[in-house]
């Protein structure tokens, strides 16, 4: 099938998928979980091929880590599917109910967006998370994963398609795209694709926006920060920073820059250096930082770099205001945290840092759809339209207005025969 044919098939399927009942969708999710378990050895064998080829092609270490899809990761995505199955169906939820007049009731009701085109990195687990979120939310999906995971993506997409269609989903709701030329063609299909979600760099997101009329929900760089305020609890510094930097270094919510209040820098920096160098993290810093601890020199470029590697830049700042200004200047509006014991300082930080996720006294790694209780995520949006932060089921929904009347006409109101009441209704839409 051509990319145009795939998009049109997804569009046709989306109409039926949007109207499916919760039981059928949950049955399909369970069927997928079972089939993934049954074909575990085939999936791992396919991933072994991708991994071996990528080693030969000298793929970067962090990308290799993302590519690996072993038994532990497979078990994790299966658990995620069953967690997703337990969540309430997001389709058909009444978000607003207003009585315009007696017997004329208006409802705003959640419904699927339609067809989602998603371009993601070399993480096979992302394919499972994305497709099952789209299934639960009633959306068709076109998937383009990294070419380094081609074999793994292919078998996963086949398993999901076969299991879900057997369970009652419409054929064509999930489509796998494998070539770059198809991706470029996909950008032109605004009649069939309703939303694009790219998971990549700022440059990549901008390229799509410049080359497509389809709305884009951007998942850009993850240049995340932690700011150590002068009163930070020393017992919290090491565990939070070590977790944020090394728990999974290839993730987009890994901390890349540490900001330290100058009045406490001599106390805090040796703690940070010892803890991170024990984890083989390379440290670079500003002039003030290097006057206190012996590390490499940070350049201007470092402040806006997403390393996705065992590297961290450190800057000593005069205080809270400079920390906030630095984050809003160099950050990517992804996830930023403060370590402080002062609630007012934390409140100011969380109010003024312009990011999708702002944390107090905890690791940036918590910025995740599964950890937020969304079941999974299709990505973390750093844009300010429709959805922001981890995009789970709610982020894949839009709404429609349903008006239920009994023969009323606009002329009835214009003539004065009837008058608008606009009274809130405490009930769900009956249709």
mmCIF file of N, CA and C in Angstrom, residues 96-102 104-106 419-426:
data_model
loop_
_atom_site.group_PDB
_atom_site.id
_atom_site.type_symbol
_atom_site.label_atom_id
_atom_site.label_comp_id
_atom_site.label_asym_id
_atom_site.label_seq_id
_atom_site.Cartn_x
_atom_site.Cartn_y
_atom_site.Cartn_z
ATOM 1 N N UNK A 96 -19.287 19.612 29.655
ATOM 2 C CA UNK A 96 -20.106 20.802 29.923
ATOM 3 C C UNK A 96 -21.550 20.467 29.601
ATOM 4 N N UNK A 97 -22.474 20.960 30.408
ATOM 5 C CA UNK A 97 -23.893 20.755 30.159
ATOM 6 C C UNK A 97 -24.647 22.038 30.503
ATOM 7 N N UNK A 98 -25.331 22.590 29.513
ATOM 8 C CA UNK A 98 -26.020 23.867 29.682
ATOM 9 C C UNK A 98 -27.437 23.800 29.119
ATOM 10 N N UNK A 99 -28.388 24.227 29.893
ATOM 11 C CA UNK A 99 -29.755 24.333 29.395
ATOM 12 C C UNK A 99 -29.929 25.709 28.759
ATOM 13 N N UNK A 100 -30.057 25.722 27.423
ATOM 14 C CA UNK A 100 -30.269 26.991 26.730
ATOM 15 C C UNK A 100 -31.670 27.526 27.011
ATOM 16 N N UNK A 101 -32.637 26.608 27.099
ATOM 17 C CA UNK A 101 -34.015 26.928 27.474
ATOM 18 C C UNK A 101 -34.696 25.614 27.810
ATOM 19 N N UNK A 102 -35.901 25.654 28.278
ATOM 20 C CA UNK A 102 -36.622 24.412 28.588
ATOM 21 C C UNK A 102 -36.661 23.514 27.361
ATOM 22 N N UNK A 104 -34.150 22.439 25.604
ATOM 23 C CA UNK A 104 -33.081 22.700 24.631
ATOM 24 C C UNK A 104 -31.755 22.648 25.393
ATOM 25 N N UNK A 105 -31.142 21.463 25.375
ATOM 26 C CA UNK A 105 -29.974 21.184 26.213
ATOM 27 C C UNK A 105 -28.710 20.997 25.375
ATOM 28 N N UNK A 106 -27.655 21.679 25.784
ATOM 29 C CA UNK A 106 -26.368 21.642 25.077
ATOM 30 C C UNK A 106 -25.345 20.879 25.913
ATOM 31 N N UNK A 419 -36.751 32.912 25.522
ATOM 32 C CA UNK A 419 -35.534 33.606 25.959
ATOM 33 C C UNK A 419 -34.511 32.577 26.444
ATOM 34 N N UNK A 420 -33.240 32.885 26.191
ATOM 35 C CA UNK A 420 -32.164 31.984 26.622
ATOM 36 C C UNK A 420 -32.005 32.011 28.131
ATOM 37 N N UNK A 421 -31.827 30.843 28.724
ATOM 38 C CA UNK A 421 -31.618 30.732 30.168
ATOM 39 C C UNK A 421 -30.140 30.523 30.509
ATOM 40 N N UNK A 422 -29.447 29.717 29.692
ATOM 41 C CA UNK A 422 -28.026 29.407 29.913
ATOM 42 C C UNK A 422 -27.765 28.969 31.357
ATOM 43 N N UNK A 423 -28.527 27.962 31.772
ATOM 44 C CA UNK A 423 -28.429 27.415 33.120
ATOM 45 C C UNK A 423 -27.603 26.140 33.113
ATOM 46 N N UNK A 424 -26.699 25.987 34.067
ATOM 47 C CA UNK A 424 -25.878 24.783 34.144
ATOM 48 C C UNK A 424 -26.746 23.568 34.462
ATOM 49 N N UNK A 425 -26.478 22.485 33.763
ATOM 50 C CA UNK A 425 -27.184 21.225 33.987
ATOM 51 C C UNK A 425 -26.264 20.268 34.747
ATOM 52 N N UNK A 426 -26.757 19.639 35.746
ATOM 53 C CA UNK A 426 -25.950 18.673 36.500
ATOM 54 C C UNK A 426 -26.192 17.271 36.015
#
